[in-house]
Amino acid sequence: MKKITYMILAFALLAISACDENDAVLFKDESTAITADRKAWTITASSFSTSEGTNGSPQRLLDGDRLTYWHTDYSVVTPYPHWVLLDMKVATKMISVGVTNRYAATPNAVGMKKFKLEASNDGTAFTSLGEFNFAISNDLQNFPVPSATAYRYLKLTALETQRVGTNHTFLSEIDVFAVK
């Protein structure tokens, strides 16, 4: 009877893990992944603000400081979608992409609500890695992606706003967790 119970439990866990869940998950298994080194990476964006002082630039997404941020240009009304494109310089087998919202004492309730991740090896033809919901939080949010193929480029496209009537978005950091 115990063997049957364990087999049913194992099957249930396998079935649950096979579900296609596209919401943020807490990624804790550091035994199978490393944080990719961002030092040589470059980044471009669909737009960015030049009136945010030292903030606004997409390079802020790679500086390791959660108090700095990229902000889309809001001097002109540019509706969604907004995107950032990372060139990781080498093909990387990603396991998860970590995204951190612009920090605020009360987590920002504007910015993106839904986004997609895409990957490419030439920066032109992209493969979908999934669409995800972004929570209102100051914490790093991790989004698992298929790891069978290594990709050089990663594109995050903000698809939908948290608050109807806002046209901009912002983020603090983007991290990639890769196969060891």
PDB file of C-alpha atoms in Angstrom:
ATOM      1  CA  MET A   1       0.000   0.000   0.000  1.00  0.00           C
ATOM      2  CA  LYS A   2       2.877   2.385   0.823  1.00  0.00           C
ATOM      3  CA  LYS A   3       4.458   1.804  -2.613  1.00  0.00           C
ATOM      4  CA  ILE A   4       1.183   2.655  -4.350  1.00  0.00           C
ATOM      5  CA  THR A   5       0.758   5.809  -2.258  1.00  0.00           C
ATOM      6  CA  TYR A   6       4.325   6.914  -3.038  1.00  0.00           C
ATOM      7  CA  MET A   7       3.831   6.156  -6.728  1.00  0.00           C
ATOM      8  CA  ILE A   8       0.611   8.201  -6.819  1.00  0.00           C
ATOM      9  CA  LEU A   9       2.320  11.053  -5.016  1.00  0.00           C
ATOM     10  CA  ALA A  10       5.302  10.929  -7.396  1.00  0.00           C
ATOM     11  CA  PHE A  11       2.985  10.891 -10.414  1.00  0.00           C
ATOM     12  CA  ALA A  12       1.012  13.855  -9.039  1.00  0.00           C
ATOM     13  CA  LEU A  13       4.204  15.856  -8.480  1.00  0.00           C
ATOM     14  CA  LEU A  14       5.399  15.013 -11.990  1.00  0.00           C
ATOM     15  CA  ALA A  15       2.059  16.104 -13.466  1.00  0.00           C
ATOM     16  CA  ILE A  16       2.111  19.382 -11.523  1.00  0.00           C
ATOM     17  CA  SER A  17       5.687  20.148 -12.583  1.00  0.00           C
ATOM     18  CA  ALA A  18       4.760  19.576 -16.231  1.00  0.00           C
ATOM     19  CA  CYS A  19       2.069  22.265 -16.155  1.00  0.00           C
ATOM     20  CA  ASP A  20       2.806  25.373 -18.189  1.00  0.00           C
ATOM     21  CA  GLU A  21       2.664  28.009 -15.439  1.00  0.00           C
ATOM     22  CA  ASN A  22       3.719  31.417 -16.734  1.00  0.00           C
ATOM     23  CA  ASP A  23       3.548  33.414 -13.517  1.00  0.00           C
ATOM     24  CA  ALA A  24       6.582  34.380 -11.463  1.00  0.00           C
ATOM     25  CA  VAL A  25       8.150  31.628  -9.393  1.00  0.00           C
ATOM     26  CA  LEU A  26      10.749  31.796  -6.677  1.00  0.00           C
ATOM     27  CA  PHE A  27      13.914  30.202  -8.115  1.00  0.00           C
ATOM     28  CA  LYS A  28      16.003  28.809  -5.284  1.00  0.00           C
ATOM     29  CA  ASP A  29      17.877  25.801  -6.686  1.00  0.00           C
ATOM     30  CA  GLU A  30      21.345  27.316  -6.916  1.00  0.00           C
ATOM     31  CA  SER A  31      22.824  23.841  -7.252  1.00  0.00           C
ATOM     32  CA  THR A  32      21.828  23.687 -10.924  1.00  0.00           C
ATOM     33  CA  ALA A  33      22.349  27.285 -12.008  1.00  0.00           C
ATOM     34  CA  ILE A  34      24.681  30.240 -11.942  1.00  0.00           C
ATOM     35  CA  THR A  35      23.977  33.917 -12.281  1.00  0.00           C
ATOM     36  CA  ALA A  36      25.278  34.906 -15.707  1.00  0.00           C
ATOM     37  CA  ASP A  37      28.071  37.494 -15.700  1.00  0.00           C
ATOM     38  CA  ARG A  38      26.658  40.768 -17.113  1.00  0.00           C
ATOM     39  CA  LYS A  39      29.935  42.743 -17.311  1.00  0.00           C
ATOM     40  CA  ALA A  40      30.374  42.554 -21.093  1.00  0.00           C
ATOM     41  CA  TRP A  41      26.682  42.738 -21.980  1.00  0.00           C
ATOM     42  CA  THR A  42      25.157  45.589 -23.947  1.00  0.00           C
ATOM     43  CA  ILE A  43      21.539  46.682 -23.958  1.00  0.00           C
ATOM     44  CA  THR A  44      19.258  48.780 -26.147  1.00  0.00           C
ATOM     45  CA  ALA A  45      15.659  49.870 -25.649  1.00  0.00           C
ATOM     46  CA  SER A  46      12.653  50.995 -27.658  1.00  0.00           C
ATOM     47  CA  SER A  47      12.942  54.313 -25.806  1.00  0.00           C
ATOM     48  CA  PHE A  48      14.346  55.776 -22.622  1.00  0.00           C
ATOM     49  CA  SER A  49      14.013  58.929 -20.584  1.00  0.00           C
ATOM     50  CA  THR A  50      16.778  61.523 -20.646  1.00  0.00           C
ATOM     51  CA  SER A  51      15.120  63.659 -17.965  1.00  0.00           C
ATOM     52  CA  GLU A  52      15.629  61.249 -15.040  1.00  0.00           C
ATOM     53  CA  GLY A  53      19.043  62.577 -13.997  1.00  0.00           C
ATOM     54  CA  THR A  54      21.417  59.603 -13.788  1.00  0.00           C
ATOM     55  CA  ASN A  55      18.492  57.195 -14.284  1.00  0.00           C
ATOM     56  CA  GLY A  56      16.437  56.406 -17.363  1.00  0.00           C
ATOM     57  CA  SER A  57      19.094  54.695 -19.491  1.00  0.00           C
ATOM     58  CA  PRO A  58      18.655  50.977 -20.255  1.00  0.00           C
ATOM     59  CA  GLN A  59      22.255  50.406 -19.023  1.00  0.00           C
ATOM     60  CA  ARG A  60      20.857  50.870 -15.503  1.00  0.00           C
ATOM     61  CA  LEU A  61      19.266  47.411 -15.842  1.00  0.00           C
ATOM     62  CA  LEU A  62      22.754  45.889 -15.733  1.00  0.00           C
ATOM     63  CA  ASP A  63      24.486  47.968 -13.043  1.00  0.00           C
ATOM     64  CA  GLY A  64      23.677  45.745 -10.047  1.00  0.00           C
ATOM     65  CA  ASP A  65      22.004  48.598  -8.147  1.00  0.00           C
ATOM     66  CA  ARG A  66      18.301  48.111  -7.465  1.00  0.00           C
ATOM     67  CA  LEU A  67      17.956  51.832  -6.693  1.00  0.00           C
ATOM     68  CA  THR A  68      18.754  52.816 -10.297  1.00  0.00           C
ATOM     69  CA  TYR A  69      16.382  52.146 -13.176  1.00  0.00           C
ATOM     70  CA  TRP A  70      15.505  52.252 -16.860  1.00  0.00           C
ATOM     71  CA  HIS A  71      12.456  54.360 -17.683  1.00  0.00           C
ATOM     72  CA  THR A  72      10.738  54.639 -21.057  1.00  0.00           C
ATOM     73  CA  ASP A  73      10.555  58.115 -22.570  1.00  0.00           C
ATOM     74  CA  TYR A  74       7.497  59.913 -21.288  1.00  0.00           C
ATOM     75  CA  SER A  75       8.217  63.296 -22.878  1.00  0.00           C
ATOM     76  CA  VAL A  76       6.182  62.008 -25.823  1.00  0.00           C
ATOM     77  CA  VAL A  77       3.213  59.664 -25.553  1.00  0.00           C
ATOM     78  CA  THR A  78       4.448  56.291 -26.737  1.00  0.00           C
ATOM     79  CA  PRO A  79       1.935  53.501 -26.110  1.00  0.00           C
ATOM     80  CA  TYR A  80       2.801  49.916 -25.300  1.00  0.00           C
ATOM     81  CA  PRO A  81       4.623  47.712 -26.230  1.00  0.00           C
ATOM     82  CA  HIS A  82       8.054  48.793 -24.916  1.00  0.00           C
ATOM     83  CA  TRP A  83      11.146  46.590 -25.104  1.00  0.00           C
ATOM     84  CA  VAL A  84      14.747  46.117 -24.038  1.00  0.00           C
ATOM     85  CA  LEU A  85      17.196  43.919 -25.929  1.00  0.00           C
ATOM     86  CA  LEU A  86      20.187  42.333 -24.191  1.00  0.00           C
ATOM     87  CA  ASP A  87      23.243  41.166 -26.102  1.00  0.00           C
ATOM     88  CA  MET A  88      24.903  38.658 -23.776  1.00  0.00           C
ATOM     89  CA  LYS A  89      27.838  38.386 -26.250  1.00  0.00           C
ATOM     90  CA  VAL A  90      27.913  34.577 -25.959  1.00  0.00           C
ATOM     91  CA  ALA A  91      25.168  31.999 -26.345  1.00  0.00           C
ATOM     92  CA  THR A  92      23.841  31.065 -22.912  1.00  0.00           C
ATOM     93  CA  LYS A  93      21.550  28.223 -21.834  1.00  0.00           C
ATOM     94  CA  MET A  94      19.137  30.177 -19.675  1.00  0.00           C
ATOM     95  CA  ILE A  95      17.074  28.532 -16.931  1.00  0.00           C
ATOM     96  CA  SER A  96      15.357  31.609 -15.554  1.00  0.00           C
ATOM     97  CA  VAL A  97      15.181  35.352 -16.147  1.00  0.00           C
ATOM     98  CA  GLY A  98      15.041  37.566 -13.069  1.00  0.00           C
ATOM     99  CA  VAL A  99      13.326  40.948 -13.329  1.00  0.00           C
ATOM    100  CA  THR A 100      13.227  43.601 -10.600  1.00  0.00           C
ATOM    101  CA  ASN A 101      10.747  46.466 -10.577  1.00  0.00           C
ATOM    102  CA  ARG A 102      11.839  50.065 -10.011  1.00  0.00           C
ATOM    103  CA  TYR A 103      12.270  50.339  -6.242  1.00  0.00           C
ATOM    104  CA  ALA A 104       9.882  52.489  -4.212  1.00  0.00           C
ATOM    105  CA  ALA A 105       8.986  52.648  -0.494  1.00  0.00           C
ATOM    106  CA  THR A 106       5.553  51.414  -1.564  1.00  0.00           C
ATOM    107  CA  PRO A 107       6.044  49.136  -4.585  1.00  0.00           C
ATOM    108  CA  ASN A 108       5.213  50.888  -7.841  1.00  0.00           C
ATOM    109  CA  ALA A 109       1.674  50.156  -8.998  1.00  0.00           C
ATOM    110  CA  VAL A 110       2.342  51.480 -12.485  1.00  0.00           C
ATOM    111  CA  GLY A 111       4.656  50.080 -15.103  1.00  0.00           C
ATOM    112  CA  MET A 112       4.224  46.762 -16.847  1.00  0.00           C
ATOM    113  CA  LYS A 113       1.735  44.103 -15.847  1.00  0.00           C
ATOM    114  CA  LYS A 114       2.310  41.575 -18.623  1.00  0.00           C
ATOM    115  CA  PHE A 115       5.429  40.935 -20.696  1.00  0.00           C
ATOM    116  CA  LYS A 116       6.999  38.415 -23.034  1.00  0.00           C
ATOM    117  CA  LEU A 117      10.511  37.055 -23.280  1.00  0.00           C
ATOM    118  CA  GLU A 118      12.112  36.108 -26.582  1.00  0.00           C
ATOM    119  CA  ALA A 119      15.560  34.823 -27.470  1.00  0.00           C
ATOM    120  CA  SER A 120      17.728  34.849 -30.580  1.00  0.00           C
ATOM    121  CA  ASN A 121      21.185  33.988 -31.830  1.00  0.00           C
ATOM    122  CA  ASP A 122      21.308  36.660 -34.549  1.00  0.00           C
ATOM    123  CA  GLY A 123      19.340  39.525 -32.935  1.00  0.00           C
ATOM    124  CA  THR A 124      16.753  39.388 -35.732  1.00  0.00           C
ATOM    125  CA  ALA A 125      14.796  36.111 -35.696  1.00  0.00           C
ATOM    126  CA  PHE A 126      13.364  35.502 -32.210  1.00  0.00           C
ATOM    127  CA  THR A 127      11.967  32.432 -30.447  1.00  0.00           C
ATOM    128  CA  SER A 128       9.273  32.900 -27.815  1.00  0.00           C
ATOM    129  CA  LEU A 129      10.240  31.921 -24.278  1.00  0.00           C
ATOM    130  CA  GLY A 130       6.770  32.739 -22.922  1.00  0.00           C
ATOM    131  CA  GLU A 131       4.435  35.453 -21.692  1.00  0.00           C
ATOM    132  CA  PHE A 132       4.384  36.304 -18.006  1.00  0.00           C
ATOM    133  CA  ASN A 133       2.536  38.365 -15.419  1.00  0.00           C
ATOM    134  CA  PHE A 134       4.582  40.878 -13.424  1.00  0.00           C
ATOM    135  CA  ALA A 135       3.622  41.441  -9.793  1.00  0.00           C
ATOM    136  CA  ILE A 136       3.628  44.779  -7.978  1.00  0.00           C
ATOM    137  CA  SER A 137       6.670  44.129  -5.787  1.00  0.00           C
ATOM    138  CA  ASN A 138      10.162  45.431  -5.014  1.00  0.00           C
ATOM    139  CA  ASP A 139      11.505  41.871  -4.968  1.00  0.00           C
ATOM    140  CA  LEU A 140      13.352  40.068  -7.725  1.00  0.00           C
ATOM    141  CA  GLN A 141      10.826  37.992  -9.690  1.00  0.00           C
ATOM    142  CA  ASN A 142      12.071  34.909 -11.530  1.00  0.00           C
ATOM    143  CA  PHE A 143      10.501  33.519 -14.664  1.00  0.00           C
ATOM    144  CA  PRO A 144      11.529  30.027 -15.817  1.00  0.00           C
ATOM    145  CA  VAL A 145      12.372  29.627 -19.497  1.00  0.00           C
ATOM    146  CA  PRO A 146      13.134  26.580 -21.676  1.00  0.00           C
ATOM    147  CA  SER A 147      16.827  25.718 -21.345  1.00  0.00           C
ATOM    148  CA  ALA A 148      17.341  23.263 -24.194  1.00  0.00           C
ATOM    149  CA  THR A 149      18.884  25.850 -26.541  1.00  0.00           C
ATOM    150  CA  ALA A 150      21.584  28.437 -25.874  1.00  0.00           C
ATOM    151  CA  TYR A 151      20.837  31.982 -27.067  1.00  0.00           C
ATOM    152  CA  ARG A 152      22.941  35.124 -27.358  1.00  0.00           C
ATOM    153  CA  TYR A 153      20.154  37.733 -27.302  1.00  0.00           C
ATOM    154  CA  LEU A 154      17.316  38.170 -24.831  1.00  0.00           C
ATOM    155  CA  LYS A 155      14.406  40.520 -25.491  1.00  0.00           C
ATOM    156  CA  LEU A 156      11.886  41.596 -22.854  1.00  0.00           C
ATOM    157  CA  THR A 157       8.775  43.273 -24.268  1.00  0.00           C
ATOM    158  CA  ALA A 158       6.322  44.997 -21.905  1.00  0.00           C
ATOM    159  CA  LEU A 159       2.881  44.218 -23.335  1.00  0.00           C
ATOM    160  CA  GLU A 160       0.382  45.631 -20.868  1.00  0.00           C
ATOM    161  CA  THR A 161       0.319  48.308 -18.169  1.00  0.00           C
ATOM    162  CA  GLN A 162      -0.602  47.863 -14.490  1.00  0.00           C
ATOM    163  CA  ARG A 163      -2.741  51.009 -14.600  1.00  0.00           C
ATOM    164  CA  VAL A 164      -4.990  51.903 -17.531  1.00  0.00           C
ATOM    165  CA  GLY A 165      -4.051  55.282 -18.943  1.00  0.00           C
ATOM    166  CA  THR A 166      -0.308  55.046 -18.335  1.00  0.00           C
ATOM    167  CA  ASN A 167       1.953  54.633 -21.340  1.00  0.00           C
ATOM    168  CA  HIS A 168       5.357  54.224 -19.722  1.00  0.00           C
ATOM    169  CA  THR A 169       7.195  51.495 -17.876  1.00  0.00           C
ATOM    170  CA  PHE A 170      10.396  51.090 -15.884  1.00  0.00           C
ATOM    171  CA  LEU A 171      12.555  48.364 -14.359  1.00  0.00           C
ATOM    172  CA  SER A 172      15.520  48.221 -11.997  1.00  0.00           C
ATOM    173  CA  GLU A 173      17.454  45.061 -12.932  1.00  0.00           C
ATOM    174  CA  ILE A 174      17.462  42.091 -15.305  1.00  0.00           C
ATOM    175  CA  ASP A 175      19.380  38.947 -14.373  1.00  0.00           C
ATOM    176  CA  VAL A 176      19.847  35.676 -16.224  1.00  0.00           C
ATOM    177  CA  PHE A 177      20.289  32.381 -14.404  1.00  0.00           C
ATOM    178  CA  ALA A 178      22.070  29.847 -16.587  1.00  0.00           C
ATOM    179  CA  VAL A 179      22.997  26.179 -16.682  1.00  0.00           C
ATOM    180  CA  LYS A 180      26.235  25.512 -14.772  1.00  0.00           C
TER     181      LYS A 180
END
